[in-house]
PDB file of C-alpha atoms and ligand atoms in Angstrom:
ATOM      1  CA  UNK A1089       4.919  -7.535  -8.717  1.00 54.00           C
ATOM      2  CA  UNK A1090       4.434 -11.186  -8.384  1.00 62.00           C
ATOM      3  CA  UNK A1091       6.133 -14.059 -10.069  1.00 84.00           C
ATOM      4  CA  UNK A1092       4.363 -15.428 -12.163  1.00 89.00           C
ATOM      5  CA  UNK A1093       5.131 -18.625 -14.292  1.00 95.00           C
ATOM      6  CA  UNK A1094       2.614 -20.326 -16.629  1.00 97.00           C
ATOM      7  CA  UNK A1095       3.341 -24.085 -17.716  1.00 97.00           C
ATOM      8  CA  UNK A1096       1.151 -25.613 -20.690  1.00 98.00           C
ATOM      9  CA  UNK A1097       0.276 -29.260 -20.360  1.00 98.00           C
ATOM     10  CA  UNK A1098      -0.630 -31.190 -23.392  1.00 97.00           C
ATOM     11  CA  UNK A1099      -3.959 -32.576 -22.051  1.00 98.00           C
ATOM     12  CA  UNK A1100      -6.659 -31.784 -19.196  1.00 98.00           C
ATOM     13  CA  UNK A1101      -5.380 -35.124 -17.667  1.00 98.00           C
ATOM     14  CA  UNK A1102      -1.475 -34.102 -17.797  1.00 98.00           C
ATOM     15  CA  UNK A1103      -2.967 -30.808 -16.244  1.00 98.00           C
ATOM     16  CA  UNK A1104      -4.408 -32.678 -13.173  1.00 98.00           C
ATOM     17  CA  UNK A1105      -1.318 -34.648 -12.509  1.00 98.00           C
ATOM     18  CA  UNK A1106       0.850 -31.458 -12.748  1.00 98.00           C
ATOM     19  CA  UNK A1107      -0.640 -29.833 -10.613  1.00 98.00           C
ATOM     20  CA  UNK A1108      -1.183 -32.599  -7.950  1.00 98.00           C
ATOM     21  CA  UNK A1109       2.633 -32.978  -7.859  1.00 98.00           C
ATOM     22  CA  UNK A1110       2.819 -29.023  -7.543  1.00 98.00           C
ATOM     23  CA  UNK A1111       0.453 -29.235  -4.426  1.00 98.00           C
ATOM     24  CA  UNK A1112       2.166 -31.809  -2.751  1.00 98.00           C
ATOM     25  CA  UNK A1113       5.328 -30.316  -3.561  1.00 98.00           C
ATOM     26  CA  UNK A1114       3.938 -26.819  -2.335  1.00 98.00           C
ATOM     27  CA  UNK A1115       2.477 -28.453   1.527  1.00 98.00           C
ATOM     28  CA  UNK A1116       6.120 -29.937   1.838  1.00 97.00           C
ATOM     29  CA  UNK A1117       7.653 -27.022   1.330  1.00 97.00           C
ATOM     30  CA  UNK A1118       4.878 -25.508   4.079  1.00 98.00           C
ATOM     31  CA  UNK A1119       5.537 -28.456   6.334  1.00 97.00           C
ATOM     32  CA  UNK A1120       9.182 -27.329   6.396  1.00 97.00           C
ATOM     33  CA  UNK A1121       8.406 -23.299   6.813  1.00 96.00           C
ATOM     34  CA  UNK A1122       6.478 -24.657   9.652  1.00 95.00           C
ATOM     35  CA  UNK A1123       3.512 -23.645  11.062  1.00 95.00           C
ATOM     36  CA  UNK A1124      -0.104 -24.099   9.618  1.00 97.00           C
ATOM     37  CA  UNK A1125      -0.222 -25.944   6.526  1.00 98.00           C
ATOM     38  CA  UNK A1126      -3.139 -24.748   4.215  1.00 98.00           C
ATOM     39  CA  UNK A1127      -4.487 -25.245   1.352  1.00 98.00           C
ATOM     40  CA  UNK A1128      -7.821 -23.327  -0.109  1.00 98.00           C
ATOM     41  CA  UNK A1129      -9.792 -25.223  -2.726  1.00 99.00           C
ATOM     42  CA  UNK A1130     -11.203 -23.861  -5.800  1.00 98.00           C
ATOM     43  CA  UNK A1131     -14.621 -24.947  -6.857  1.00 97.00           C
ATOM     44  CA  UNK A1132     -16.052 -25.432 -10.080  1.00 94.00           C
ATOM     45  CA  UNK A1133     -15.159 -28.140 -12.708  1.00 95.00           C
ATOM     46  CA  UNK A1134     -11.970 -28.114 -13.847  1.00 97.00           C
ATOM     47  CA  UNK A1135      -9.643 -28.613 -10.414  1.00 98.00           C
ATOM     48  CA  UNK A1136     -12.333 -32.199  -9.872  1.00 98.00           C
ATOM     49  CA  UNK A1137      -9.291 -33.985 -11.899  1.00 98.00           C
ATOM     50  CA  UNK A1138      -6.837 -32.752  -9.871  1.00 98.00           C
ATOM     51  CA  UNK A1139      -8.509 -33.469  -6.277  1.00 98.00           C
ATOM     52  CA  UNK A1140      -9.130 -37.136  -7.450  1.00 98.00           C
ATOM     53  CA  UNK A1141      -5.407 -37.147  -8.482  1.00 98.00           C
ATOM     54  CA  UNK A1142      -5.121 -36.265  -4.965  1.00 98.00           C
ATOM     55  CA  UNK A1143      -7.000 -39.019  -3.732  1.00 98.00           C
ATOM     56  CA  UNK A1144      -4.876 -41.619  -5.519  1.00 98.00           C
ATOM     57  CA  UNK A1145      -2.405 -44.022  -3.349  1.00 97.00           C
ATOM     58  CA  UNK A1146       0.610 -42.424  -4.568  1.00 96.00           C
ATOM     59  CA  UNK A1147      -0.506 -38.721  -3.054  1.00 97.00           C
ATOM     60  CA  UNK A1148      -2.365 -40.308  -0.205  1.00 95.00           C
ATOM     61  CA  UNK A1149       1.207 -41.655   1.486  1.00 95.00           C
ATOM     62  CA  UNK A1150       3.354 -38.187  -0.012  1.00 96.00           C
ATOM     63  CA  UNK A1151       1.330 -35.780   1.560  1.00 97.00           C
ATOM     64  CA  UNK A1152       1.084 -35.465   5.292  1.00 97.00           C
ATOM     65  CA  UNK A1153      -2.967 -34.912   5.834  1.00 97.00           C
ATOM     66  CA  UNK A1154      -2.713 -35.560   9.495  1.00 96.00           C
ATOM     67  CA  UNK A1155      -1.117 -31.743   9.439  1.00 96.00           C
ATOM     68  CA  UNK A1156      -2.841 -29.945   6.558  1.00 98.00           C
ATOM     69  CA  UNK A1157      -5.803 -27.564   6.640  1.00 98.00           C
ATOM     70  CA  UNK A1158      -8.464 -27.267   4.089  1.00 98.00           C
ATOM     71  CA  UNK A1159     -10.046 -24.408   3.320  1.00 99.00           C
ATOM     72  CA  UNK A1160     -12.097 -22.844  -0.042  1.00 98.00           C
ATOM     73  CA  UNK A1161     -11.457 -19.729  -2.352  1.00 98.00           C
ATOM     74  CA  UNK A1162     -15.332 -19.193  -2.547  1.00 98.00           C
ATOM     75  CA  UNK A1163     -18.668 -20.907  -2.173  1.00 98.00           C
ATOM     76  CA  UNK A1164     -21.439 -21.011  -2.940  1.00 98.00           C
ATOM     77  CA  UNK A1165     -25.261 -20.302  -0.699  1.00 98.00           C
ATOM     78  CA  UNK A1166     -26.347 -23.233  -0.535  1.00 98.00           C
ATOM     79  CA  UNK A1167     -26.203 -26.438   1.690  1.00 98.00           C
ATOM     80  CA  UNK A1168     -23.303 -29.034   1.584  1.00 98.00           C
ATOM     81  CA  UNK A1169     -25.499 -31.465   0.332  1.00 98.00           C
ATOM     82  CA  UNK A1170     -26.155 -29.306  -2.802  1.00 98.00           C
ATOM     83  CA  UNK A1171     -24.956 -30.319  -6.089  1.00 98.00           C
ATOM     84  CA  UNK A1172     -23.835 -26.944  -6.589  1.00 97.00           C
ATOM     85  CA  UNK A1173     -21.513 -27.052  -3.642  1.00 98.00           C
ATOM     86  CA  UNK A1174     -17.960 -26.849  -4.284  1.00 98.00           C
ATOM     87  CA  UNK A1175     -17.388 -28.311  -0.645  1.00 98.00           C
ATOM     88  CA  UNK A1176     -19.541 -31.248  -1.686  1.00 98.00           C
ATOM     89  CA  UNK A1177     -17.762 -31.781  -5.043  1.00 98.00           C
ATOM     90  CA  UNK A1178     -14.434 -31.778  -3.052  1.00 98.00           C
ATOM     91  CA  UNK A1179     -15.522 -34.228  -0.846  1.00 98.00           C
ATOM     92  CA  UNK A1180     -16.616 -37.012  -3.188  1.00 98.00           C
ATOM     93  CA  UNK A1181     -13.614 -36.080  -4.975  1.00 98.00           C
ATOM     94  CA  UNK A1182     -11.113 -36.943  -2.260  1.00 98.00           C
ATOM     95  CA  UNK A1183     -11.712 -35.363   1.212  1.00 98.00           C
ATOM     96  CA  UNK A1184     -13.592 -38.762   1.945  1.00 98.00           C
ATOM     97  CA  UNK A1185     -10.559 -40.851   0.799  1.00 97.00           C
ATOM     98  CA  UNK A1186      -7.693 -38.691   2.487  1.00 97.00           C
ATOM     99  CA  UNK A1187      -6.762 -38.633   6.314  1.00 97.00           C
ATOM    100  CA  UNK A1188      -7.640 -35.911   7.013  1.00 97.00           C
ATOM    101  CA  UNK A1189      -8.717 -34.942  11.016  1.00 97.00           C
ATOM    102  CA  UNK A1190     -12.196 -33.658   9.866  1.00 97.00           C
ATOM    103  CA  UNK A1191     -11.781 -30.298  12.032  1.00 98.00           C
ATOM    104  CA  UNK A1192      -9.170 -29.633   9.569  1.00 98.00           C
ATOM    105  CA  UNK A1193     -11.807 -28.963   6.919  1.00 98.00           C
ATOM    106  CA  UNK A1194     -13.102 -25.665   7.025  1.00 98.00           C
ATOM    107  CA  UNK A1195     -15.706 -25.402   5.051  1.00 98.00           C
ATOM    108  CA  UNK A1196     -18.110 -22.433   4.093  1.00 98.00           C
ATOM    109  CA  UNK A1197     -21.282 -22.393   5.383  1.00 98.00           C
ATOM    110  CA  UNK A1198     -23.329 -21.840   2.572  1.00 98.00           C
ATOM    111  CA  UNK A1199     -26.762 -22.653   4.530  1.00 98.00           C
ATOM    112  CA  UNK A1200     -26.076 -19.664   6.905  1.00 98.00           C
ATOM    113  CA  UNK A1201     -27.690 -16.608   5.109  1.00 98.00           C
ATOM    114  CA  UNK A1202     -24.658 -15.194   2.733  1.00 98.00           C
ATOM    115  CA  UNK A1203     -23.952 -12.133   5.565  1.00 98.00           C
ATOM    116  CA  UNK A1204     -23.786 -15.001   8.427  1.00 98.00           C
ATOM    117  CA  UNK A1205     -21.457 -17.436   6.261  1.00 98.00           C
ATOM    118  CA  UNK A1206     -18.842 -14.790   5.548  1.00 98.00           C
ATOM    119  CA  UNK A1207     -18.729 -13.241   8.856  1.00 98.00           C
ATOM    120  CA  UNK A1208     -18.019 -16.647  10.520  1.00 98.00           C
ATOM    121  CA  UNK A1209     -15.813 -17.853   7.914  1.00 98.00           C
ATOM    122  CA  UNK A1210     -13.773 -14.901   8.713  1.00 98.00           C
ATOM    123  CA  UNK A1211     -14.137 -15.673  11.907  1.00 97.00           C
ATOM    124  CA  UNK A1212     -12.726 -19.036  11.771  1.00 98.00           C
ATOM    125  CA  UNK A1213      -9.590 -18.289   9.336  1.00 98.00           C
ATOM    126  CA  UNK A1214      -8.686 -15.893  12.085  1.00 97.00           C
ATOM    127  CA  UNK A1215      -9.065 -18.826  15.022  1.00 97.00           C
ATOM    128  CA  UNK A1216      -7.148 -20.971  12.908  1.00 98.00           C
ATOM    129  CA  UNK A1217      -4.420 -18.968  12.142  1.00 97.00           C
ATOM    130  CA  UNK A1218      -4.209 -17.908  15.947  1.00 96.00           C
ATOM    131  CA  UNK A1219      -4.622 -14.134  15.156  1.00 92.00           C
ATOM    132  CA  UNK A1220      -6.100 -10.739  15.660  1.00 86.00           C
ATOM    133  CA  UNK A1221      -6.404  -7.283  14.707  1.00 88.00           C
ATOM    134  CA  UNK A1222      -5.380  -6.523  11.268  1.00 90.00           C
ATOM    135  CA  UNK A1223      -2.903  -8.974  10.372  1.00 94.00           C
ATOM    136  CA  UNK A1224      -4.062 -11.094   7.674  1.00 97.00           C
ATOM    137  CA  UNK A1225      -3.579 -15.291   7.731  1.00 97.00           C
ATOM    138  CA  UNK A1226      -0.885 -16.456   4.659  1.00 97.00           C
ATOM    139  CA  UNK A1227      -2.611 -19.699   3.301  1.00 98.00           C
ATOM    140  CA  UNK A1228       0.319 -22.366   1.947  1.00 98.00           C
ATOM    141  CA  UNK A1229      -1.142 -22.383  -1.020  1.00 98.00           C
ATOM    142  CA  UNK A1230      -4.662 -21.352  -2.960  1.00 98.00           C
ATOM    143  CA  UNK A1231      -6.032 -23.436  -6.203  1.00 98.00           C
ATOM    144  CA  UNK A1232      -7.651 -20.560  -8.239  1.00 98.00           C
ATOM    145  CA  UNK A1233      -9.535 -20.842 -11.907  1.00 98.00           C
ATOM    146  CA  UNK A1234     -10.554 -18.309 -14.404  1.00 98.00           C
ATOM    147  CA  UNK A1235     -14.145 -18.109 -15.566  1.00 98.00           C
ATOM    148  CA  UNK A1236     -14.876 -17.428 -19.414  1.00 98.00           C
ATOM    149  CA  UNK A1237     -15.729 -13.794 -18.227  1.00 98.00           C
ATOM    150  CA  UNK A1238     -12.199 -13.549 -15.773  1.00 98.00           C
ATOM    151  CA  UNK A1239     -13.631 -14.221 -12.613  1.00 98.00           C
ATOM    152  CA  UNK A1240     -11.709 -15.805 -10.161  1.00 98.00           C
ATOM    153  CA  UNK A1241     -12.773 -17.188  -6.652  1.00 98.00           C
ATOM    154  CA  UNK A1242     -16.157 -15.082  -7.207  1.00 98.00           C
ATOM    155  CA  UNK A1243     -14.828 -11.992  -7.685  1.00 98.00           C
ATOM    156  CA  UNK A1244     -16.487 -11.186 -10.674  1.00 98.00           C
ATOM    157  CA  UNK A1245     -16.478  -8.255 -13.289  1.00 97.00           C
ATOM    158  CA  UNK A1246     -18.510  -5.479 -11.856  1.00 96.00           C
ATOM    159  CA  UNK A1247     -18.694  -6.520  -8.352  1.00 95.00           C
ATOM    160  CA  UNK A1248     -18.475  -4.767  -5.111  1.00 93.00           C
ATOM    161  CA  UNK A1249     -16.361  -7.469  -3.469  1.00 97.00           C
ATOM    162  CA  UNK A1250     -13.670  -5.988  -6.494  1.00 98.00           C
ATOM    163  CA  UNK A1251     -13.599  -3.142  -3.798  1.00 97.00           C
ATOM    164  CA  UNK A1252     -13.167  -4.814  -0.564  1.00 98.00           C
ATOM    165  CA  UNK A1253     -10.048  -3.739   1.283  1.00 96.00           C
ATOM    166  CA  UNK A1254     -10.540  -4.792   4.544  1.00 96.00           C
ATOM    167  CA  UNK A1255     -12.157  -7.456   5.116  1.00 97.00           C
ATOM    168  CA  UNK A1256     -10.582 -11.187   4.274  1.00 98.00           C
ATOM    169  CA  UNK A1257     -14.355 -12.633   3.401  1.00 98.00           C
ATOM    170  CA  UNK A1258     -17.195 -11.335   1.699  1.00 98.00           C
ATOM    171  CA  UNK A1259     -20.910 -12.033   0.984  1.00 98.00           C
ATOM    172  CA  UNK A1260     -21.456 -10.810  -2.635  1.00 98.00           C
ATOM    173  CA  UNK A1261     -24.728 -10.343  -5.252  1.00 98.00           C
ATOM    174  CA  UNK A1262     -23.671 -12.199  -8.512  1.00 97.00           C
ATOM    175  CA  UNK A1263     -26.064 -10.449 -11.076  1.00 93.00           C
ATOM    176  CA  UNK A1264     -25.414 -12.762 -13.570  1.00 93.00           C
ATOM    177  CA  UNK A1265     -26.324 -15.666 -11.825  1.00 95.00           C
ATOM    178  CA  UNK A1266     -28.714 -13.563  -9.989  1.00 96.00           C
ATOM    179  CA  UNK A1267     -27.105 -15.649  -6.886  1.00 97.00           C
ATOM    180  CA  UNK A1268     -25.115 -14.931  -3.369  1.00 98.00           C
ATOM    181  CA  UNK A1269     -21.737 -16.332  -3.059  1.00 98.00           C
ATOM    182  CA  UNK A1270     -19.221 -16.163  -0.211  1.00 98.00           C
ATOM    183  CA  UNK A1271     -15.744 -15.423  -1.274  1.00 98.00           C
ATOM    184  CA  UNK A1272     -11.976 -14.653  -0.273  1.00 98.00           C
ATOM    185  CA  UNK A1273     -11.259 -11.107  -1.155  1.00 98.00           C
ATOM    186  CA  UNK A1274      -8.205  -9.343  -2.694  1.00 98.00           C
ATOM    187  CA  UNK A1275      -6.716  -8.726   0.709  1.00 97.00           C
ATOM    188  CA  UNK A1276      -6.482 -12.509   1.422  1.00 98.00           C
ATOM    189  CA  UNK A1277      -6.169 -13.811  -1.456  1.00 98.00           C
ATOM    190  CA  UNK A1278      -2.861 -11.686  -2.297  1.00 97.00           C
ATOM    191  CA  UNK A1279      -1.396 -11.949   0.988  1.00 97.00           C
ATOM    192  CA  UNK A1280      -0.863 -16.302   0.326  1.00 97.00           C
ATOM    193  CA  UNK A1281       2.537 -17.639   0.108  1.00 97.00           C
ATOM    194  CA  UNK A1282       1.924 -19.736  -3.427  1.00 97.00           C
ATOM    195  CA  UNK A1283      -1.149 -18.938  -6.200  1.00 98.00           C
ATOM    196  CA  UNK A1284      -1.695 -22.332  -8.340  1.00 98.00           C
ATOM    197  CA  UNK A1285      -4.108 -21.032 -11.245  1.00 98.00           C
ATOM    198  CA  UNK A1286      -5.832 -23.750 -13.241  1.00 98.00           C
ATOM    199  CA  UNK A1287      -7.138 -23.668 -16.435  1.00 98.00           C
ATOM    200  CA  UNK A1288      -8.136 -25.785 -19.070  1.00 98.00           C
ATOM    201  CA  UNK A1289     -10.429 -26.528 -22.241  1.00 98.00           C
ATOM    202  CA  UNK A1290     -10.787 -24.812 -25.390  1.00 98.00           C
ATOM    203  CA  UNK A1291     -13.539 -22.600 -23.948  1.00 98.00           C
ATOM    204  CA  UNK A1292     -11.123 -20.745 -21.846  1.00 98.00           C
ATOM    205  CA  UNK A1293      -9.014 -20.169 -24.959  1.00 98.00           C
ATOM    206  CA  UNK A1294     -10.253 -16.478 -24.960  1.00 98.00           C
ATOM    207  CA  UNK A1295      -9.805 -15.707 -21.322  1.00 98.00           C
ATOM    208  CA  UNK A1296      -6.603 -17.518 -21.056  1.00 97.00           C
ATOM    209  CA  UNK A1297      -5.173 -15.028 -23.808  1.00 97.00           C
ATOM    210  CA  UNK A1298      -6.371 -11.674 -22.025  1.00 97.00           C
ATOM    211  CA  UNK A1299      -5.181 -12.412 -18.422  1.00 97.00           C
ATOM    212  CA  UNK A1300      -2.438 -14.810 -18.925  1.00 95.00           C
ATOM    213  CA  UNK A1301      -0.771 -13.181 -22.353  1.00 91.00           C
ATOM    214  CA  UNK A1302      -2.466  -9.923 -22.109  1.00 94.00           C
ATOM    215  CA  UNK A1303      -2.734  -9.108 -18.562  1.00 94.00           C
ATOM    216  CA  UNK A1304      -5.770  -7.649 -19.272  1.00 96.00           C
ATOM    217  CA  UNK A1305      -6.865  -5.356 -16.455  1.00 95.00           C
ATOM    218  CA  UNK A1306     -10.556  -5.305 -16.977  1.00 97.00           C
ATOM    219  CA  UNK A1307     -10.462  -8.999 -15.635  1.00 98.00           C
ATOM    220  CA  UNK A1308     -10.645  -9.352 -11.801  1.00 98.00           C
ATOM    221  CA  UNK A1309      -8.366 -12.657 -11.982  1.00 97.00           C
ATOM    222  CA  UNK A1310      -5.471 -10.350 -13.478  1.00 96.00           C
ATOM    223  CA  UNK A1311      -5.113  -8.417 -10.160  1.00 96.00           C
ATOM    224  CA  UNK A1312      -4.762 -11.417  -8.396  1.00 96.00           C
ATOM    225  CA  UNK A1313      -1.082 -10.728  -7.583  1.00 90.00           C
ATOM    226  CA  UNK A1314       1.673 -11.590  -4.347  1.00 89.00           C
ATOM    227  CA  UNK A1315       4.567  -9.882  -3.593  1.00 86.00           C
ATOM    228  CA  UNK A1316       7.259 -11.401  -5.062  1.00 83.00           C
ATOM    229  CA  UNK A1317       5.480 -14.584  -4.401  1.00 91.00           C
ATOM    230  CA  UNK A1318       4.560 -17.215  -6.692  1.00 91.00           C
ATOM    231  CA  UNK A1319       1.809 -16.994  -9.024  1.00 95.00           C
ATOM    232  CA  UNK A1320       1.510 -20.133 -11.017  1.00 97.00           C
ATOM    233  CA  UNK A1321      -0.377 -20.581 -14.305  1.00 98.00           C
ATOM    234  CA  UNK A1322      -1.041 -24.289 -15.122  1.00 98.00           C
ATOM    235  CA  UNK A1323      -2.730 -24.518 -18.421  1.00 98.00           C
ATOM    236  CA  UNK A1324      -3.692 -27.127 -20.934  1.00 98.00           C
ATOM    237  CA  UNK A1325      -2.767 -27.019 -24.660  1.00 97.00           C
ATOM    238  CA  UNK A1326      -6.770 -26.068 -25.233  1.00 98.00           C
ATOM    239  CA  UNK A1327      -6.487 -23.108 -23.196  1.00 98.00           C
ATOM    240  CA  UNK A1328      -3.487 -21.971 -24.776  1.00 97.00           C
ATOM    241  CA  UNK A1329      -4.622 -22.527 -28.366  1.00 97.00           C
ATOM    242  CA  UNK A1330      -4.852 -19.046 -28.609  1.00 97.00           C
ATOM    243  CA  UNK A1331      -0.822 -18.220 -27.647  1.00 95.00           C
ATOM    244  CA  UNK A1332       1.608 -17.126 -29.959  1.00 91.00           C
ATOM    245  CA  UNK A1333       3.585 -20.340 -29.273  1.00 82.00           C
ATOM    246  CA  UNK A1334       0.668 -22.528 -27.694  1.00 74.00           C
ATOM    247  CA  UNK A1335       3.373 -25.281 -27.026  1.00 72.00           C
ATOM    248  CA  UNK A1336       5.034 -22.976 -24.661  1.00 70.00           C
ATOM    249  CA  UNK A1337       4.249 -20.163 -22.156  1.00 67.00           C
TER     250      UNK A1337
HETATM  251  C1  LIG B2132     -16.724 -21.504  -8.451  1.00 61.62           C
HETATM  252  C2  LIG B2132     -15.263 -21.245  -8.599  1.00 61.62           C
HETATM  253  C3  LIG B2132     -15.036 -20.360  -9.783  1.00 61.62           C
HETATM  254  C4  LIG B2132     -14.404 -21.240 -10.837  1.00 61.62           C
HETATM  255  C5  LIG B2132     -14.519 -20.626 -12.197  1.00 61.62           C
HETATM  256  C6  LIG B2132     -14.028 -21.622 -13.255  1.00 61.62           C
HETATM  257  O1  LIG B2132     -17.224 -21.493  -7.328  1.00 61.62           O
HETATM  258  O2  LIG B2132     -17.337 -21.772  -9.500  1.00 61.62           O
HETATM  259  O3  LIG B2132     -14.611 -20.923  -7.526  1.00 61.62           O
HETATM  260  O4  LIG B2132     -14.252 -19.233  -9.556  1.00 61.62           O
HETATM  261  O5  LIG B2132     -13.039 -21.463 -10.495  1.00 61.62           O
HETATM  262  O6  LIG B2132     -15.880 -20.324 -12.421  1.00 61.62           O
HETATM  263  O7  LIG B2132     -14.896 -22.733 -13.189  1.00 61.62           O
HETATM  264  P1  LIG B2132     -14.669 -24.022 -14.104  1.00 61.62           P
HETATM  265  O8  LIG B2132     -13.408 -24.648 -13.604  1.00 61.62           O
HETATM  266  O9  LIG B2132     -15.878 -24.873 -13.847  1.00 61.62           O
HETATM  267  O10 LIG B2132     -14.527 -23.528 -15.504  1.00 61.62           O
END
């Protein structure tokens, strides 16, 4: 079972701060476990607010960069220069303002073919993490959102990456966007020390209820779970219109 806690921010913009303070608070207490610091980016729209939260001077000096590795949940095929590429919307909203040693960023290589990307993403989580075999690399910390039909990372309803067991990184077919995507996979995803989930606007007011009230198991972002680890839900008042008590989780 994990532990899960969900917090409900009044606005999108409370949201963003929250969870910047979360993160940094999170990579300190990595910094302090020792060895590498990580933290694996989600893509999409919502987390933007919260990486240019990142970039402001206050998180610039709190959080040690010259230490921290980046990584991503998912990605998708195409280049960095793409619009549609979550590295891309990371970088112009903060990696370029952040000192960060640039082979710290680890991005997916969406202009491989899909196969090639997640075979040497794989490849270099492994490297990074210094290990072999079977053991599977424990990220710091992974920012995670919830699509309107519960997808998380892209794991999406119906996939075969739902399956994957052994692996850490997948190539998978999204039908519905009749497009590849390379993504982190149950396995790697649920062996991370800390889970920061972030959701927000009224469209997600449906979702939010059947995974985050409901635990609704037809949704692949409910089996996102850690053992005993922490699973946080960071939510704005939007999102959570839908709650019994939409003031409070
Ligand atoms: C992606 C993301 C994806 C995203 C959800 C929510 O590559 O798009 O990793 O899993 O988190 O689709 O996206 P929004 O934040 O844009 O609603």
């Amino acid at each position: 079972m994990s532990n899960t806690h969900t917090q409900i921010f009044p606005t999108s913009a409370a949201l963003s701060y929250g969870a910047a303070e979360k993160i940094s608070a999170a990579l300190s207490a990595a910094h302090i476990r020792g060895g590498i610091v990580s933290l694996a980016l989600s893509g999409g729209s919502t987390p933007r607010g919260v990486y240019e939260a990142l970039a402001t001077a206050a998180y610039r000096k709190k959080i040690d960069w010259s230490r921290l590795h980046i990584f991503w949940g998912d990605e998708r095929c195409v280049p960095p220069e793409s619009s549609e590429s979550n590295y891309r919307m990371a970088h112009q909203a903060f990696l370029r303002d952040v000192p960060l040693p640039a082979h710290h960023i680890h991005r997916i290589r969406g202009e491989l073919t899909p196969a090639e990307a997640a075979r040497a993403y794989e490849i270099e989580l492994r490297n990074t993490f210094g290990i072999t075999g079977t053991e599977i690399p424990r990220l710091s910390l992974v920012l995670l959102g919830v699509g309107e039909d519960g997808h998380t990372a892209s794991l999406f309803p119906g996939s075969t990456a739902l399956h994957e067991t052994r692996r850490l990184v997948t190539e998978v077919y999204v039908e519905r966007l009749n497009t590849w995507r390379v993504t982190l996979t149950y396995p790697m995803l649920g062996n991370a020390e800390m889970i920061l989930f972030l959701v927000s606007g009224p469209a997600k007011a449906p979702i939010a209820r059947a995974v985050i009230h409901d635990g609704k198991t037809e949704f692949p972002a409910t089996h996102v779970a850690l053992n005993g680890r922490e699973v946080e839900w960071y939510i704005d008042r939007d999102a959570a219109s839908l709650f019994d008590d939409p003031e409070h989780a």
